[in-house]
PDB file of C-alpha atoms in Angstrom:
ATOM      1  CA  MET A   1     110.272  93.159 141.090  1.00 82.00           C
ATOM      2  CA  VAL A   2     110.019  96.184 138.991  1.00 80.00           C
ATOM      3  CA  GLU A   3     106.936  97.343 137.803  1.00 83.00           C
ATOM      4  CA  VAL A   4     106.285  98.132 134.059  1.00 80.00           C
ATOM      5  CA  PRO A   5     103.935 100.900 133.715  1.00 90.00           C
ATOM      6  CA  GLU A   6     101.080 100.461 131.704  1.00 94.00           C
ATOM      7  CA  ILE A   7     101.649 100.029 128.032  1.00 96.00           C
ATOM      8  CA  PRO A   8      99.044 102.444 125.665  1.00 97.00           C
ATOM      9  CA  ARG A   9      97.920 100.093 122.481  1.00 97.00           C
ATOM     10  CA  VAL A  10      95.589 101.033 119.757  1.00 98.00           C
ATOM     11  CA  GLU A  11      93.307  98.525 118.370  1.00 97.00           C
ATOM     12  CA  SER A  12      93.356  99.670 114.922  1.00 97.00           C
ATOM     13  CA  LEU A  13      94.466 102.403 112.714  1.00 97.00           C
ATOM     14  CA  GLU A  14      94.521 103.690 109.481  1.00 98.00           C
ATOM     15  CA  LEU A  15      97.713 105.087 107.692  1.00 98.00           C
ATOM     16  CA  PRO A  16      98.078 107.135 104.491  1.00 98.00           C
ATOM     17  CA  ALA A  17      99.864 104.179 101.802  1.00 98.00           C
ATOM     18  CA  LYS A  18     101.644 106.721 100.135  1.00 98.00           C
ATOM     19  CA  GLU A  19     103.369 109.004 103.457  1.00 98.00           C
ATOM     20  CA  THR A  20     103.664 105.337 105.022  1.00 98.00           C
ATOM     21  CA  ALA A  21     106.933 103.436 105.009  1.00 99.00           C
ATOM     22  CA  LEU A  22     106.958  99.592 106.102  1.00 99.00           C
ATOM     23  CA  ILE A  23     110.735  98.887 107.597  1.00 99.00           C
ATOM     24  CA  VAL A  24     111.278  95.653 108.319  1.00 99.00           C
ATOM     25  CA  VAL A  25     114.140  95.621 110.863  1.00 98.00           C
ATOM     26  CA  ASP A  26     117.126  93.126 110.472  1.00 98.00           C
ATOM     27  CA  MET A  27     114.606  89.678 109.998  1.00 98.00           C
ATOM     28  CA  GLN A  28     118.511  88.242 108.309  1.00 98.00           C
ATOM     29  CA  ASN A  29     119.320  84.541 108.801  1.00 98.00           C
ATOM     30  CA  ASP A  30     121.825  85.024 112.047  1.00 98.00           C
ATOM     31  CA  PHE A  31     118.920  86.868 113.855  1.00 98.00           C
ATOM     32  CA  ALA A  32     116.102  84.558 113.169  1.00 98.00           C
ATOM     33  CA  HIS A  33     116.905  81.383 111.697  1.00 98.00           C
ATOM     34  CA  PRO A  34     117.893  78.542 114.304  1.00 98.00           C
ATOM     35  CA  GLN A  35     120.888  78.254 112.523  1.00 98.00           C
ATOM     36  CA  GLY A  36     121.619  81.962 112.800  1.00 98.00           C
ATOM     37  CA  ALA A  37     124.755  83.066 114.750  1.00 97.00           C
ATOM     38  CA  LEU A  38     122.527  85.183 116.939  1.00 97.00           C
ATOM     39  CA  PHE A  39     119.574  83.767 116.821  1.00 98.00           C
ATOM     40  CA  VAL A  40     116.453  85.130 118.665  1.00 98.00           C
ATOM     41  CA  PRO A  41     113.751  82.529 119.563  1.00 98.00           C
ATOM     42  CA  GLU A  42     110.689  84.924 119.504  1.00 98.00           C
ATOM     43  CA  ALA A  43     111.832  85.865 116.100  1.00 98.00           C
ATOM     44  CA  PRO A  44     110.368  83.219 113.936  1.00 98.00           C
ATOM     45  CA  LYS A  45     106.871  83.943 115.515  1.00 98.00           C
ATOM     46  CA  SER A  46     106.720  87.556 114.117  1.00 98.00           C
ATOM     47  CA  VAL A  47     107.541  86.058 110.453  1.00 98.00           C
ATOM     48  CA  PRO A  48     103.190  85.885 109.865  1.00 98.00           C
ATOM     49  CA  ALA A  49     102.524  89.289 111.316  1.00 98.00           C
ATOM     50  CA  ILE A  50     105.290  91.041 109.116  1.00 98.00           C
ATOM     51  CA  ARG A  51     104.110  89.131 106.222  1.00 98.00           C
ATOM     52  CA  LEU A  52     100.709  90.213 106.267  1.00 98.00           C
ATOM     53  CA  LEU A  53     102.294  93.562 107.019  1.00 98.00           C
ATOM     54  CA  LEU A  54     104.266  93.122 104.242  1.00 98.00           C
ATOM     55  CA  GLU A  55     101.187  92.120 101.923  1.00 98.00           C
ATOM     56  CA  ARG A  56      98.524  94.964 102.849  1.00 98.00           C
ATOM     57  CA  ALA A  57     101.262  97.457 102.392  1.00 98.00           C
ATOM     58  CA  ARG A  58     102.274  96.169  98.864  1.00 98.00           C
ATOM     59  CA  ALA A  59      98.942  96.145  97.821  1.00 98.00           C
ATOM     60  CA  ALA A  60      97.916  99.527  99.162  1.00 98.00           C
ATOM     61  CA  GLY A  61     101.453 101.166  97.347  1.00 98.00           C
ATOM     62  CA  ALA A  62     103.073 101.430 100.884  1.00 98.00           C
ATOM     63  CA  ARG A  63     106.665 101.774 100.747  1.00 98.00           C
ATOM     64  CA  VAL A  64     108.714  98.628 102.113  1.00 98.00           C
ATOM     65  CA  VAL A  65     112.133  99.115 103.570  1.00 98.00           C
ATOM     66  CA  TYR A  66     114.497  96.233 104.739  1.00 98.00           C
ATOM     67  CA  THR A  67     117.870  96.984 106.841  1.00 98.00           C
ATOM     68  CA  GLN A  68     120.594  94.793 107.270  1.00 98.00           C
ATOM     69  CA  ASP A  69     122.883  94.249 109.773  1.00 97.00           C
ATOM     70  CA  TRP A  70     126.331  94.230 107.528  1.00 97.00           C
ATOM     71  CA  HIS A  71     129.457  93.942 108.845  1.00 96.00           C
ATOM     72  CA  ARG A  72     133.346  93.675 107.590  1.00 95.00           C
ATOM     73  CA  GLU A  73     135.262  90.702 109.204  1.00 94.00           C
ATOM     74  CA  ASP A  74     137.123  93.197 111.710  1.00 95.00           C
ATOM     75  CA  ASP A  75     133.696  95.134 112.694  1.00 95.00           C
ATOM     76  CA  PRO A  76     134.602  96.399 116.310  1.00 95.00           C
ATOM     77  CA  GLU A  77     131.127  95.866 117.133  1.00 94.00           C
ATOM     78  CA  PHE A  78     132.354  92.002 117.124  1.00 95.00           C
ATOM     79  CA  GLN A  79     134.214  92.712 120.769  1.00 94.00           C
ATOM     80  CA  ILE A  80     130.306  93.528 122.138  1.00 95.00           C
ATOM     81  CA  TRP A  81     128.568  90.745 120.058  1.00 93.00           C
ATOM     82  CA  PRO A  82     129.416  87.409 119.033  1.00 93.00           C
ATOM     83  CA  ARG A  83     130.702  87.604 114.747  1.00 94.00           C
ATOM     84  CA  HIS A  84     127.399  88.219 112.360  1.00 97.00           C
ATOM     85  CA  ALA A  85     125.763  89.236 110.015  1.00 97.00           C
ATOM     86  CA  VAL A  86     128.741  89.372 107.784  1.00 97.00           C
ATOM     87  CA  ALA A  87     128.620  91.058 104.398  1.00 97.00           C
ATOM     88  CA  GLY A  88     128.192  88.617 102.291  1.00 96.00           C
ATOM     89  CA  THR A  89     127.385  85.939 104.047  1.00 98.00           C
ATOM     90  CA  TRP A  90     124.429  83.611 104.698  1.00 98.00           C
ATOM     91  CA  GLY A  91     123.892  84.758 107.882  1.00 98.00           C
ATOM     92  CA  ALA A  92     123.303  88.165 106.582  1.00 98.00           C
ATOM     93  CA  GLU A  93     120.680  87.401 104.136  1.00 98.00           C
ATOM     94  CA  ILE A  94     117.112  88.251 104.580  1.00 98.00           C
ATOM     95  CA  LEU A  95     115.010  84.761 105.270  1.00 98.00           C
ATOM     96  CA  GLU A  96     113.509  83.670 102.497  1.00 97.00           C
ATOM     97  CA  ASP A  97     109.971  83.547 104.225  1.00 97.00           C
ATOM     98  CA  LEU A  98     110.124  87.419 103.881  1.00 98.00           C
ATOM     99  CA  ARG A  99     112.129  87.870 100.923  1.00 96.00           C
ATOM    100  CA  PRO A 100     112.072  91.180  99.384  1.00 98.00           C
ATOM    101  CA  GLU A 101     110.569  92.236  96.156  1.00 97.00           C
ATOM    102  CA  PRO A 102     111.929  94.444  93.234  1.00 96.00           C
ATOM    103  CA  GLY A 103     110.947  97.833  94.179  1.00 95.00           C
ATOM    104  CA  ASP A 104     111.594  97.309  97.685  1.00 98.00           C
ATOM    105  CA  LEU A 105     114.197  99.163  99.399  1.00 98.00           C
ATOM    106  CA  ILE A 106     117.278  97.401 101.152  1.00 98.00           C
ATOM    107  CA  VAL A 107     119.636  99.459 103.126  1.00 98.00           C
ATOM    108  CA  GLN A 108     122.926  98.128 104.081  1.00 98.00           C
ATOM    109  CA  LYS A 109     123.389  99.216 108.054  1.00 98.00           C
ATOM    110  CA  VAL A 110     126.899  99.260 110.484  1.00 96.00           C
ATOM    111  CA  ARG A 111     125.336 100.097 113.729  1.00 96.00           C
ATOM    112  CA  TYR A 112     122.153  99.220 115.342  1.00 98.00           C
ATOM    113  CA  ASP A 113     120.109 102.464 114.188  1.00 98.00           C
ATOM    114  CA  ALA A 114     119.024 102.340 110.508  1.00 98.00           C
ATOM    115  CA  PHE A 115     119.272 106.101 109.961  1.00 98.00           C
ATOM    116  CA  TYR A 116     122.818 106.119 110.958  1.00 98.00           C
ATOM    117  CA  GLY A 117     125.317 106.201 107.897  1.00 97.00           C
ATOM    118  CA  THR A 118     122.659 104.987 105.760  1.00 98.00           C
ATOM    119  CA  PRO A 119     120.697 106.662 102.803  1.00 98.00           C
ATOM    120  CA  LEU A 120     117.134 105.751 104.386  1.00 98.00           C
ATOM    121  CA  GLU A 121     116.068 109.993 105.683  1.00 98.00           C
ATOM    122  CA  HIS A 122     117.053 110.315 102.202  1.00 98.00           C
ATOM    123  CA  TYR A 123     114.418 107.856 100.102  1.00 98.00           C
ATOM    124  CA  LEU A 124     111.981 108.833 103.062  1.00 98.00           C
ATOM    125  CA  HIS A 125     111.691 112.594 102.327  1.00 98.00           C
ATOM    126  CA  LEU A 126     111.717 111.541  98.769  1.00 98.00           C
ATOM    127  CA  TRP A 127     109.065 109.452  98.702  1.00 98.00           C
ATOM    128  CA  GLY A 128     106.911 112.174 101.459  1.00 98.00           C
ATOM    129  CA  VAL A 129     107.136 109.597 104.062  1.00 98.00           C
ATOM    130  CA  LYS A 130     105.742 111.119 107.526  1.00 98.00           C
ATOM    131  CA  HIS A 131     104.901 107.679 109.114  1.00 98.00           C
ATOM    132  CA  VAL A 132     106.521 104.920 109.486  1.00 99.00           C
ATOM    133  CA  VAL A 133     106.228 101.339 110.647  1.00 99.00           C
ATOM    134  CA  VAL A 134     108.441  99.473 111.948  1.00 98.00           C
ATOM    135  CA  THR A 135     108.877  96.229 112.877  1.00 98.00           C
ATOM    136  CA  GLY A 136     111.257  92.893 113.156  1.00 98.00           C
ATOM    137  CA  THR A 137     114.229  92.205 115.412  1.00 98.00           C
ATOM    138  CA  VAL A 138     115.928  92.680 118.099  1.00 98.00           C
ATOM    139  CA  ALA A 139     113.475  95.062 119.648  1.00 98.00           C
ATOM    140  CA  ASN A 140     115.343  96.391 122.450  1.00 98.00           C
ATOM    141  CA  ILE A 141     118.630  97.102 120.164  1.00 98.00           C
ATOM    142  CA  CYS A 142     118.094  97.821 116.351  1.00 98.00           C
ATOM    143  CA  VAL A 143     113.991  98.470 116.240  1.00 98.00           C
ATOM    144  CA  LEU A 144     114.468 101.037 119.196  1.00 98.00           C
ATOM    145  CA  HIS A 145     117.231 102.548 117.949  1.00 98.00           C
ATOM    146  CA  THR A 146     115.659 103.060 114.101  1.00 98.00           C
ATOM    147  CA  ALA A 147     112.002 103.583 115.885  1.00 98.00           C
ATOM    148  CA  GLY A 148     113.567 105.872 117.664  1.00 98.00           C
ATOM    149  CA  SER A 149     115.480 107.790 115.285  1.00 98.00           C
ATOM    150  CA  ALA A 150     112.783 108.255 112.806  1.00 98.00           C
ATOM    151  CA  ALA A 151     110.916 109.966 115.888  1.00 98.00           C
ATOM    152  CA  LEU A 152     113.848 112.523 116.140  1.00 98.00           C
ATOM    153  CA  ARG A 153     113.242 112.891 112.828  1.00 98.00           C
ATOM    154  CA  TRP A 154     109.593 113.979 113.183  1.00 98.00           C
ATOM    155  CA  TYR A 155     107.949 110.669 111.568  1.00 98.00           C
ATOM    156  CA  GLN A 156     105.201 108.988 113.407  1.00 98.00           C
ATOM    157  CA  VAL A 157     106.274 105.989 114.528  1.00 98.00           C
ATOM    158  CA  VAL A 158     103.741 102.370 115.018  1.00 98.00           C
ATOM    159  CA  LEU A 159     105.212  99.455 116.337  1.00 98.00           C
ATOM    160  CA  PRO A 160     102.961  96.461 115.803  1.00 98.00           C
ATOM    161  CA  GLU A 161     104.263  94.145 118.998  1.00 98.00           C
ATOM    162  CA  ASP A 162     103.399  91.140 117.746  1.00 98.00           C
ATOM    163  CA  ALA A 163     105.865  91.513 114.398  1.00 98.00           C
ATOM    164  CA  THR A 164     108.678  92.647 116.638  1.00 98.00           C
ATOM    165  CA  SER A 165     110.752  90.115 119.009  1.00 98.00           C
ATOM    166  CA  ALA A 166     112.965  90.687 121.568  1.00 98.00           C
ATOM    167  CA  LEU A 167     115.679  88.578 123.496  1.00 96.00           C
ATOM    168  CA  THR A 168     113.432  88.576 126.936  1.00 96.00           C
ATOM    169  CA  PRO A 169     110.181  89.625 127.381  1.00 95.00           C
ATOM    170  CA  PHE A 170     111.442  92.445 129.580  1.00 94.00           C
ATOM    171  CA  ASP A 171     113.494  93.747 126.587  1.00 97.00           C
ATOM    172  CA  LEU A 172     109.998  93.842 124.793  1.00 97.00           C
ATOM    173  CA  GLN A 173     108.460  95.832 127.095  1.00 96.00           C
ATOM    174  CA  ALA A 174     111.187  98.203 127.405  1.00 96.00           C
ATOM    175  CA  THR A 175     110.779  98.681 123.978  1.00 98.00           C
ATOM    176  CA  LEU A 176     107.272  99.214 123.649  1.00 98.00           C
ATOM    177  CA  ARG A 177     107.465 101.842 126.560  1.00 97.00           C
ATOM    178  CA  GLN A 178     110.028 103.728 124.891  1.00 97.00           C
ATOM    179  CA  VAL A 179     108.178 104.261 122.010  1.00 98.00           C
ATOM    180  CA  THR A 180     104.963 105.002 123.504  1.00 98.00           C
ATOM    181  CA  PHE A 181     105.994 107.349 126.284  1.00 97.00           C
ATOM    182  CA  LEU A 182     109.324 108.883 124.850  1.00 97.00           C
ATOM    183  CA  TYR A 183     108.633 108.852 121.578  1.00 98.00           C
ATOM    184  CA  GLN A 184     104.711 109.164 121.206  1.00 98.00           C
ATOM    185  CA  GLY A 185     104.417 106.319 119.165  1.00 98.00           C
ATOM    186  CA  LYS A 186     101.363 103.812 119.324  1.00 98.00           C
ATOM    187  CA  VAL A 187     101.973  99.974 119.747  1.00 98.00           C
ATOM    188  CA  THR A 188      99.483  97.784 117.989  1.00 98.00           C
ATOM    189  CA  ARG A 189      98.943  94.355 116.360  1.00 98.00           C
ATOM    190  CA  ALA A 190      99.837  93.805 112.699  1.00 98.00           C
ATOM    191  CA  GLU A 191      96.511  92.999 112.646  1.00 98.00           C
ATOM    192  CA  GLY A 192      95.215  96.075 113.143  1.00 98.00           C
ATOM    193  CA  VAL A 193      97.026  98.473 110.794  1.00 98.00           C
ATOM    194  CA  ARG A 194      95.458  99.389 107.130  1.00 98.00           C
ATOM    195  CA  PHE A 195      97.147 100.882 104.807  1.00 98.00           C
ATOM    196  CA  VAL A 196      94.552 103.399 103.169  1.00 98.00           C
TER     197      VAL A 196
END
């Protein structure tokens, strides 16, 4: 039995809206809908928390970014995972309950990290973003790689754990440990995040 080190949590925090981006990672049908090709059973439970963060971010004028896993039919990733999130298919679409709004940025990515081969860093820089709130699925894969890549670029990372889902509880705890220990990010719950 492996004992997970204590994860420090922050009850509430205020983030400057004009310097913050909310990133919703891969909340697509193939991951978050029960009929999806790689359904994460915990993903639907995170939808209300993500929706709350979206409402608060938009109301305060914070930037909103969605990522979409986005693959060609012959993507080599399908040697690792079953076929999923093929460009232009129902599975690649963002969940109807979390539909993007005009002005939101949608980043289509070919690997786990939302910064890899995408214009995400360019836009965050143009917008003057210093803080990123990372939510979505799958915690120890695309969420963690995106949060880690943001931290390596000196963005301050916030991870609301109830707005994040994983395939197993271990995977979620491992993600929280990495974010707080290695990347010096903050773990909280959606209700505790304020954009001011």
